Amino acid sequence: MNDHAIEYPAEPWRIKSVEPIRQTSRSYREQTIRQAGWNPCLLRSEDVYIDLFTDSGTNAMSDRQWAALMTGDEAYAGARSFYVLEQAVRTYYGYEHVIPVHQGRGGENIMSRVLIRPGSHIPGNMFFPSTRAHQELNGATFHDVVIDEAHDPSSGHPFKGDVDLAKLEAVIGEYGDAIPYVSLAATVNMAGGQPISMANLAAVRELTGRHGIPIMFDTARAVENAWFVKQREAGWGDRSIAEILLAMCSFTDGAVTSSKKDSFANIGGWIGLRDGELAERARGLALLFEGLHTYGGMAGRDMEAVARGIEESVEESSIRARVGQVEYLGHRLLAAGVPVVRPIGGHCVCIDALAVLPLLPREEFPGQTLAAALYVEGGIRGVERGGLSAGRDPVTGENRYPPMELVRLAVPRRVYTRAHLDVVADCVIRVHEGRDRIKRGLRFVHEPSHLRFFQARFVPAGGNSIFGG
Ligand code: P71
């Protein structure tokens, strides 16, 4: 039902500058992943052939973005580049007050500190590790109110990022005044890049409006969300991506954005707010944690690159080719019988590690194990999105095992060709065909307390290797 776009458009750009990458031998990679504590995150990028670890900050900037860098105004206060960024955000996202931050989590820190009190409760359409970590650091409890389908890799629901209104209503009923805001994401990263529908946004707005609860929006990949709305939601097919983006944001009171995603930038982010008083408090904290409110940890040139990237991101040919490339990889895997999250998301293809390695216990981190196996097989780097990423419950200290245990292959924008994606697909298919060789998973030898997946180290639980005889 969602395989509507089985047409993979050619890229609307040509390549002006290239960066060599190298393939290594399997024995070299076995040694390298061992040295990295079986954590792809700890590999040197030079040792990775095709890097699908993230689409965050890994995008190729356009010639115009590179040119814009030269126009950066590096004044400490009131830089022209700030006003360029402010204007771009106001135009395309519609938030009156714009506060630059060094990247998304800088904004999450400030937003959480401004709005959350100990004992707060925050409903949201699925957690994201850094977002929830900042909420919890400030004393809030996160409540997942996304629809059940979001947790089911095989459900083809076109808007798996939708909020389950009954779940949201129940959380509001229970915690009422202790809810500072509802935390919505477009698209939902941990569900596999799945969009929220315009109708659902409107319904959430209506419900929260009745209770006077604001909505804070994670717009890191909102342009990808707008593309899916245009493709899948009745009544929006004839609207431009820019119109849809603005309409989506119109249902919300504020946003935190990592510009390292949709906006093609290598660094940067911003907070957008409608309320002047709230914005003033956020600016005060930005001063402490990020930098003066007209640069917020970004160089003037970075603000220029982000502003230009925002304009490019809403060009229809751009977003069509971007999502089409991700769908190409996903459909190749589906055609070969590899269990991946359906529908294919906007920024990534997610392999269902529980379906690939059903005999591995969750304590041995099947997702992390599969990610390591993909690296050994083909020098492909993905990232675990399951029990390891979910971390421990801050109250009980127990491991949290979310329903899905995935390996995410995130596709950077404008970086790899279709031939690269064929190499990736062939590698994943080979690992899937040889999955019976993976008999045991991994156990911790070092477990950091926050965002543990970034720096955790493991050894094979079954002895020398994850690959049995
Ligand atoms: C991704 C990342 C990078 C990342 C960050 C933290 C933990 C794991 C991976 C970053 C996001 C994101 C959403 C929806 C906020 C951030 C933080 N994503 N919201 O997917 O996807 O932004 O990285 O600029 O600080 O690999 P930041």
Coordinates of C-alpha atoms and ligand atoms in Angstrom, one line a residue:
M1 CA 0.0 0.0 0.0
N2 CA 2.8 2.4 0.7
D3 CA 5.0 1.3 -2.2
H4 CA 3.6 4.2 -4.1
A5 CA 6.9 5.7 -5.0
I6 CA 8.6 2.8 -6.7
E7 CA 10.2 5.3 -9.0
Y8 CA 13.6 6.3 -8.0
P9 CA 14.3 9.8 -9.4
A10 CA 17.9 10.7 -10.5
E11 CA 19.6 13.2 -8.2
P12 CA 18.9 16.8 -9.1
W13 CA 22.6 17.7 -8.7
R14 CA 25.9 16.7 -10.1
I15 CA 29.2 16.1 -8.2
K16 CA 31.7 18.9 -8.1
S17 CA 34.0 17.7 -5.3
V18 CA 34.8 14.1 -4.2
E19 CA 36.3 12.5 -1.1
P20 CA 38.1 9.1 -1.5
I21 CA 36.8 6.1 0.6
R22 CA 38.5 2.8 0.9
Q23 CA 37.4 -0.8 1.2
T24 CA 39.3 -3.0 3.7
S25 CA 39.7 -6.7 4.2
R26 CA 37.4 -8.8 6.4
S27 CA 40.3 -9.9 8.7
Y28 CA 41.2 -6.2 9.1
R29 CA 37.6 -5.3 10.0
E30 CA 37.4 -8.2 12.5
Q31 CA 40.4 -6.9 14.3
T32 CA 39.2 -3.3 14.1
I33 CA 35.7 -3.9 15.5
R34 CA 37.3 -5.9 18.3
Q35 CA 39.6 -2.9 19.1
A36 CA 36.5 -0.7 19.1
G37 CA 34.8 -2.8 21.8
W38 CA 32.3 -4.2 19.2
N39 CA 30.8 -0.8 19.0
P40 CA 30.6 0.7 15.5
C41 CA 30.4 4.1 17.1
L42 CA 34.0 3.7 18.3
L43 CA 35.4 2.9 14.9
R44 CA 37.5 5.4 13.0
S45 CA 35.7 6.7 10.0
E46 CA 38.7 5.9 7.8
D47 CA 38.0 2.2 8.6
V48 CA 34.4 2.4 7.4
Y49 CA 33.6 1.9 3.7
I50 CA 30.0 3.2 3.5
D51 CA 29.0 5.1 6.6
L52 CA 25.3 4.9 7.4
F53 CA 25.8 5.6 11.0
T54 CA 23.7 8.8 10.8
D55 CA 22.3 11.3 8.4
S56 CA 23.1 14.0 11.0
G57 CA 25.8 16.5 10.0
T58 CA 27.0 14.1 7.4
N59 CA 25.3 15.7 4.4
A60 CA 27.0 17.2 1.4
M61 CA 26.6 21.0 1.3
S62 CA 25.8 22.6 -2.0
D63 CA 28.1 25.0 -3.9
R64 CA 25.7 27.8 -2.7
Q65 CA 26.1 26.8 0.9
W66 CA 29.8 26.7 0.6
A67 CA 29.7 30.1 -1.1
A68 CA 27.4 31.4 1.7
L69 CA 30.1 30.4 4.3
M70 CA 32.3 33.2 2.9
T71 CA 29.6 35.7 3.6
G72 CA 29.4 34.9 7.3
D73 CA 29.5 37.9 9.6
E74 CA 31.5 36.8 12.6
A75 CA 30.6 39.8 14.8
Y76 CA 30.0 38.7 18.4
A77 CA 26.8 40.6 18.7
G78 CA 24.1 41.3 16.1
A79 CA 25.8 39.5 13.3
R80 CA 24.1 40.0 9.9
S81 CA 24.2 36.2 9.5
F82 CA 21.9 35.8 12.5
Y83 CA 19.2 37.9 10.8
V84 CA 19.6 35.8 7.7
L85 CA 19.0 32.7 9.7
E86 CA 16.1 34.3 11.6
Q87 CA 14.5 35.3 8.4
A88 CA 14.8 31.8 6.9
V89 CA 13.2 30.2 10.0
R90 CA 10.4 32.7 10.1
T91 CA 9.7 32.3 6.4
Y92 CA 9.8 28.5 6.2
Y93 CA 8.8 27.4 9.8
G94 CA 6.9 30.4 10.9
Y95 CA 8.3 30.9 14.4
E96 CA 8.6 34.5 15.4
H97 CA 11.4 34.1 17.9
V98 CA 14.6 32.3 16.7
I99 CA 17.4 31.4 19.0
P100 CA 20.5 29.7 17.4
V101 CA 22.1 26.8 19.2
H102 CA 25.1 24.7 18.4
Q103 CA 23.0 21.7 17.5
G104 CA 19.7 20.0 18.5
R105 CA 20.6 18.8 21.9
G106 CA 21.8 22.3 22.9
G107 CA 18.2 23.4 22.1
E108 CA 16.8 20.5 24.0
N109 CA 18.8 21.4 27.1
I110 CA 17.5 25.0 27.0
M111 CA 13.9 24.0 26.2
S112 CA 13.9 21.4 29.0
R113 CA 15.3 23.8 31.6
V114 CA 12.9 26.5 30.7
L115 CA 9.8 24.4 30.8
I116 CA 10.3 21.4 33.0
R117 CA 10.1 21.1 36.8
P118 CA 10.9 18.1 39.0
G119 CA 7.8 15.9 38.8
S120 CA 6.8 17.1 35.3
H121 CA 5.3 14.6 32.9
I122 CA 5.8 14.8 29.1
P123 CA 3.8 12.8 26.6
G124 CA 5.3 12.4 23.2
N125 CA 5.1 10.4 20.0
M126 CA 8.0 8.1 21.0
F127 CA 11.2 8.9 22.7
F128 CA 14.4 10.1 21.2
P129 CA 17.5 9.4 23.3
S130 CA 18.9 12.9 23.6
T131 CA 15.4 14.5 23.9
R132 CA 14.3 12.2 26.7
A133 CA 17.7 12.4 28.4
H134 CA 17.3 16.2 28.8
Q135 CA 13.7 15.8 29.9
E136 CA 14.8 13.3 32.5
L137 CA 17.8 15.3 33.7
N138 CA 15.4 18.1 34.5
G139 CA 13.1 15.8 36.5
A140 CA 10.4 14.8 34.0
T141 CA 8.9 11.4 33.2
F142 CA 8.4 10.7 29.5
H143 CA 5.2 9.0 28.4
D144 CA 5.0 7.3 25.0
V145 CA 1.7 8.1 23.4
V146 CA 2.4 7.1 19.8
I147 CA 0.0 4.7 18.1
D148 CA 0.7 1.0 18.7
E149 CA 1.6 0.5 15.0
A150 CA 4.8 2.5 15.5
H151 CA 6.1 -0.3 17.6
D152 CA 5.3 -2.9 15.0
P153 CA 8.0 -3.2 12.3
S154 CA 5.7 -5.0 10.0
S155 CA 2.7 -2.6 10.1
G156 CA 2.4 -0.7 6.9
H157 CA 0.5 2.2 8.5
P158 CA 1.2 5.3 6.5
F159 CA 1.6 7.6 9.5
K160 CA 3.2 5.6 12.2
G161 CA 4.3 8.9 13.9
D162 CA 0.6 9.7 14.8
V163 CA -0.3 10.2 18.4
D164 CA -2.9 7.8 19.9
L165 CA -5.4 10.4 21.1
A166 CA -6.8 8.0 23.8
K167 CA -3.3 7.4 25.2
L168 CA -2.7 11.2 25.3
E169 CA -6.0 11.9 26.9
A170 CA -5.3 9.3 29.6
V171 CA -1.9 10.9 30.4
I172 CA -3.6 14.3 30.5
G173 CA -6.3 12.9 32.7
E174 CA -3.8 11.5 35.1
Y175 CA -1.2 14.3 35.3
G176 CA -3.0 17.4 34.0
D177 CA -1.2 20.4 35.4
A178 CA 2.1 18.6 35.7
I179 CA 2.4 18.5 31.9
P180 CA 4.4 21.5 30.7
Y181 CA 4.1 20.5 27.0
V182 CA 3.5 17.7 24.6
S183 CA 6.7 16.7 22.8
L184 CA 6.0 15.9 19.1
A185 CA 8.5 14.8 16.5
A186 CA 8.2 14.9 12.7
T187 CA 9.3 12.4 11.5
V188 CA 9.7 9.9 14.4
N189 CA 13.3 8.8 14.3
M190 CA 13.1 5.8 16.7
A191 CA 10.1 4.4 14.7
G192 CA 12.3 4.4 11.6
G193 CA 11.7 7.8 10.2
Q194 CA 7.9 7.6 10.2
P195 CA 5.7 10.7 9.7
I196 CA 2.9 12.2 11.6
S197 CA -0.2 13.2 9.6
M198 CA -1.6 16.7 9.3
A199 CA -5.0 15.4 10.6
N200 CA -3.4 14.0 13.7
L201 CA -1.4 17.2 14.4
A202 CA -4.7 19.1 14.1
A203 CA -6.4 16.6 16.5
V204 CA -3.6 16.8 19.0
R205 CA -3.7 20.6 18.8
E206 CA -7.4 20.6 19.5
L207 CA -7.1 18.2 22.4
T208 CA -4.1 20.0 24.1
G209 CA -5.7 23.4 23.3
R210 CA -8.7 22.4 25.5
H211 CA -6.3 21.8 28.4
G212 CA -4.0 24.8 27.7
I213 CA -1.0 22.6 27.1
P214 CA 1.5 23.8 24.5
I215 CA 3.1 21.6 21.8
M216 CA 6.8 21.6 21.2
F217 CA 7.9 20.2 17.9
D218 CA 11.1 18.5 16.9
T219 CA 11.6 19.7 13.4
A220 CA 14.9 18.1 12.6
R221 CA 13.3 16.1 9.8
A222 CA 10.1 18.0 9.3
V223 CA 10.7 18.5 5.6
E224 CA 10.8 14.7 5.2
N225 CA 7.5 14.6 7.1
A226 CA 6.1 17.2 4.7
W227 CA 7.0 15.1 1.8
F228 CA 5.1 12.1 3.2
V229 CA 2.1 14.3 3.9
K230 CA 2.1 15.4 0.3
Q231 CA 2.4 11.8 -0.9
R232 CA 0.0 10.1 1.4
E233 CA -2.5 12.4 2.9
A234 CA -5.7 13.4 1.1
G235 CA -6.0 17.1 0.3
W236 CA -2.3 17.9 0.4
G237 CA -1.0 16.4 -2.9
D238 CA -1.2 19.8 -4.7
R239 CA 0.4 21.9 -2.0
S240 CA 4.1 22.8 -2.1
I241 CA 6.5 21.3 0.5
A242 CA 7.0 24.8 1.9
E243 CA 3.3 25.3 2.4
I244 CA 2.9 21.9 4.1
L245 CA 5.9 22.6 6.4
L246 CA 4.5 25.9 7.5
A247 CA 1.1 24.4 8.0
M248 CA 2.6 21.6 10.1
C249 CA 4.4 24.0 12.3
S250 CA 1.3 26.2 12.7
F251 CA -0.2 23.6 15.0
T252 CA 2.7 24.0 17.4
D253 CA 3.9 26.6 19.9
G254 CA 7.6 26.1 19.5
A255 CA 10.3 23.9 18.0
V256 CA 13.8 22.6 18.6
T257 CA 15.7 21.9 15.4
S258 CA 18.9 20.2 14.6
S259 CA 20.0 21.8 11.4
K260 CA 22.3 18.8 10.8
K261 CA 19.4 16.8 9.2
D262 CA 16.9 18.4 6.7
S263 CA 19.0 21.6 6.3
F264 CA 22.1 19.8 5.0
A265 CA 24.4 21.6 7.5
N266 CA 27.3 19.9 9.2
I267 CA 26.6 21.7 12.5
G268 CA 23.9 24.0 13.9
G269 CA 20.4 24.2 15.2
W270 CA 17.8 26.6 16.6
I271 CA 14.9 27.0 18.9
G272 CA 11.8 28.6 17.5
L273 CA 9.1 30.1 19.7
R274 CA 5.9 32.1 19.3
D275 CA 5.7 33.3 22.9
G276 CA 7.9 36.4 23.6
E277 CA 8.2 35.8 27.3
L278 CA 9.3 32.2 26.9
A279 CA 11.7 33.2 24.2
E280 CA 13.3 35.8 26.6
R281 CA 13.9 33.1 29.2
A282 CA 15.3 30.8 26.6
R283 CA 17.7 33.5 25.4
G284 CA 18.8 34.0 29.0
L285 CA 19.8 30.3 29.2
A286 CA 21.3 30.3 25.7
L287 CA 23.7 32.9 27.0
L288 CA 24.9 30.5 29.7
F289 CA 25.0 27.3 27.8
E290 CA 25.4 28.1 24.1
G291 CA 26.6 31.7 23.4
L292 CA 25.1 35.1 22.9
H293 CA 21.5 34.9 21.6
T294 CA 22.6 36.1 18.1
Y295 CA 25.0 33.2 17.5
G296 CA 24.2 30.5 20.1
G297 CA 27.4 28.5 19.6
M298 CA 27.4 28.8 15.8
A299 CA 29.9 30.7 13.7
G300 CA 28.3 33.3 11.5
R301 CA 29.3 31.3 8.5
D302 CA 27.4 28.3 9.9
M303 CA 24.2 30.3 10.3
E304 CA 24.6 31.3 6.6
A305 CA 25.0 27.7 5.5
V306 CA 21.9 26.7 7.6
A307 CA 19.8 29.5 6.1
R308 CA 20.7 28.5 2.6
G309 CA 20.2 24.8 3.4
I310 CA 16.7 25.5 4.7
E311 CA 15.8 27.1 1.3
E312 CA 17.2 24.1 -0.6
S313 CA 15.5 21.6 1.6
V314 CA 12.0 22.5 0.6
E315 CA 12.8 22.3 -3.1
E316 CA 10.6 19.5 -4.3
S317 CA 13.2 17.8 -6.6
S318 CA 15.5 17.7 -3.6
I319 CA 13.3 16.1 -1.1
R320 CA 11.8 13.7 -3.7
A321 CA 15.3 12.4 -4.6
R322 CA 16.3 12.2 -1.0
V323 CA 13.4 10.1 0.2
G324 CA 13.5 8.1 -3.1
Q325 CA 17.1 7.1 -2.4
V326 CA 16.2 5.7 1.0
E327 CA 13.2 3.9 -0.5
Y328 CA 15.4 2.3 -3.1
L329 CA 17.6 0.7 -0.5
G330 CA 14.6 -0.3 1.5
H331 CA 12.8 -1.9 -1.4
R332 CA 15.9 -3.9 -2.4
L333 CA 16.1 -5.4 1.1
L334 CA 12.4 -6.1 1.2
A335 CA 12.6 -7.8 -2.2
A336 CA 15.3 -10.1 -0.8
G337 CA 13.2 -11.0 2.2
V338 CA 15.2 -9.1 4.8
P339 CA 12.9 -8.0 7.6
V340 CA 12.9 -4.2 7.6
V341 CA 10.6 -1.6 9.2
R342 CA 7.7 -0.8 6.8
P343 CA 6.9 1.6 5.3
I344 CA 10.4 2.7 4.4
G345 CA 11.2 5.8 6.4
G346 CA 12.4 9.2 5.3
H347 CA 16.0 9.1 6.4
C348 CA 16.8 5.5 7.1
V349 CA 16.1 1.8 6.5
C350 CA 15.8 -0.1 9.8
I351 CA 16.5 -3.8 10.0
D352 CA 14.4 -5.8 12.5
A353 CA 17.2 -7.5 14.5
L354 CA 14.7 -9.5 16.6
A355 CA 13.4 -11.1 13.3
V356 CA 17.0 -11.7 12.0
L357 CA 18.4 -13.1 15.3
P358 CA 15.3 -14.5 17.1
L359 CA 17.4 -16.8 19.4
L360 CA 19.6 -14.1 20.8
P361 CA 18.4 -12.9 24.2
R362 CA 17.8 -9.1 24.6
E363 CA 20.5 -8.9 27.2
E364 CA 23.0 -9.8 24.5
F365 CA 21.9 -6.9 22.3
P366 CA 20.9 -8.4 19.0
G367 CA 20.8 -5.0 17.3
Q368 CA 24.3 -4.1 18.3
T369 CA 25.5 -7.6 17.4
L370 CA 23.9 -7.3 13.9
A371 CA 25.4 -3.9 13.5
A372 CA 28.9 -5.3 14.2
A373 CA 28.3 -8.2 11.8
L374 CA 27.4 -5.8 9.0
Y375 CA 30.6 -4.0 9.6
V376 CA 32.7 -7.2 9.5
E377 CA 30.9 -8.4 6.4
G378 CA 31.2 -5.3 4.2
G379 CA 32.6 -2.3 6.1
I380 CA 29.1 -0.9 6.4
R381 CA 28.4 1.1 9.5
G382 CA 24.9 1.3 10.9
V383 CA 23.7 2.0 14.4
E384 CA 21.7 0.1 17.0
R385 CA 18.3 1.4 17.8
G386 CA 17.0 -0.9 20.5
G387 CA 17.8 -1.9 24.0
L388 CA 21.2 -0.4 24.0
S389 CA 20.0 3.0 22.9
A390 CA 17.0 2.9 25.3
G391 CA 19.4 2.8 28.3
R392 CA 18.3 2.1 31.8
D393 CA 15.2 3.4 33.7
P394 CA 16.4 6.3 35.8
V395 CA 14.3 5.2 38.8
T396 CA 14.7 1.4 38.8
G397 CA 18.1 1.2 37.1
E398 CA 16.8 -1.7 35.0
N399 CA 17.6 -2.1 31.3
R400 CA 14.7 -0.8 29.2
Y401 CA 13.9 -3.1 26.3
P402 CA 11.7 -1.3 23.8
P403 CA 9.5 -3.5 21.6
M404 CA 11.7 -2.9 18.6
E405 CA 15.3 -3.8 18.4
L406 CA 16.6 -2.3 15.1
V407 CA 19.8 -1.7 13.2
R408 CA 19.3 1.7 11.5
L409 CA 21.0 2.4 8.2
A410 CA 20.7 6.2 7.9
V411 CA 21.4 7.7 4.5
P412 CA 23.3 11.0 4.5
R413 CA 21.9 13.5 2.0
R414 CA 23.6 14.0 -1.4
V415 CA 26.6 11.8 -0.3
Y416 CA 26.3 8.3 -1.8
T417 CA 25.2 7.1 -5.2
R418 CA 22.8 4.4 -6.0
A419 CA 25.8 2.1 -6.7
H420 CA 26.9 2.6 -3.1
L421 CA 23.4 1.6 -1.9
D422 CA 23.6 -1.5 -4.0
V423 CA 26.8 -2.4 -2.2
V424 CA 25.0 -1.9 1.1
A425 CA 22.0 -3.9 0.0
D426 CA 24.2 -6.8 -1.1
C427 CA 26.1 -6.8 2.2
V428 CA 22.9 -6.8 4.3
I429 CA 21.5 -9.6 2.2
R430 CA 24.6 -11.7 2.6
V431 CA 24.6 -11.2 6.4
H432 CA 20.9 -12.1 6.5
E433 CA 21.5 -15.3 4.5
G434 CA 24.3 -16.3 6.9
R435 CA 22.5 -15.2 10.0
D436 CA 22.6 -18.7 11.5
R437 CA 26.3 -18.3 12.0
I438 CA 25.6 -15.6 14.6
K439 CA 25.0 -17.7 17.7
R440 CA 25.8 -15.3 20.6
G441 CA 25.7 -11.6 21.2
L442 CA 27.6 -9.1 23.2
R443 CA 28.0 -8.2 26.9
F444 CA 29.2 -4.9 28.4
V445 CA 32.7 -4.4 29.6
H446 CA 32.1 -0.6 29.9
E447 CA 28.7 1.0 30.3
P448 CA 28.5 4.8 30.4
S449 CA 25.6 6.3 32.4
H450 CA 24.2 8.7 29.8
L451 CA 23.5 8.0 26.1
R452 CA 25.5 4.8 26.7
F453 CA 25.4 3.6 23.1
F454 CA 27.9 6.2 22.0
Q455 CA 30.8 5.0 24.2
A456 CA 29.9 1.5 25.5
R457 CA 32.4 -1.3 25.0
F458 CA 31.6 -5.0 24.7
V459 CA 33.0 -8.4 24.4
P460 CA 31.3 -11.4 22.7
A461 CA 29.1 -13.1 25.2
G462 CA 30.0 -16.5 23.9
G463 CA 33.8 -16.2 24.0
N464 CA 36.0 -15.1 21.2
S465 CA 33.6 -13.9 18.5
I466 CA 30.0 -13.3 17.6
F467 CA 30.3 -15.7 14.8
G468 CA 30.0 -19.3 15.9
G469 CA 31.5 -22.3 14.0
Ligands
P71_1 C1 20.7 10.7 14.7 C2 20.9 11.8 15.6 C3 22.2 12.0 16.3 C4 22.0 11.4 17.7 C5 21.9 12.2 18.8 C6 21.7 11.7 20.0 C7 21.6 10.3 20.2 C8 21.8 9.5 19.0 C9 22.0 10.0 17.8 C10 19.7 13.6 16.6 C11 18.5 14.2 16.9 C12 17.3 13.7 16.3 C13 16.1 14.2 16.7 C14 14.8 13.7 16.1 C15 17.1 15.7 18.2 C16 18.4 15.2 17.8 C17 19.6 15.8 18.5 N1 19.9 12.6 15.8 N2 16.0 15.2 17.6 O1 19.6 10.4 14.3 O2 17.3 12.7 15.4 O3 20.2 16.7 17.6 O4 22.4 15.6 17.1 O5 22.0 18.0 16.6 O6 22.2 17.3 18.9 O7 21.7 10.0 14.4 P1 21.8 16.9 17.5

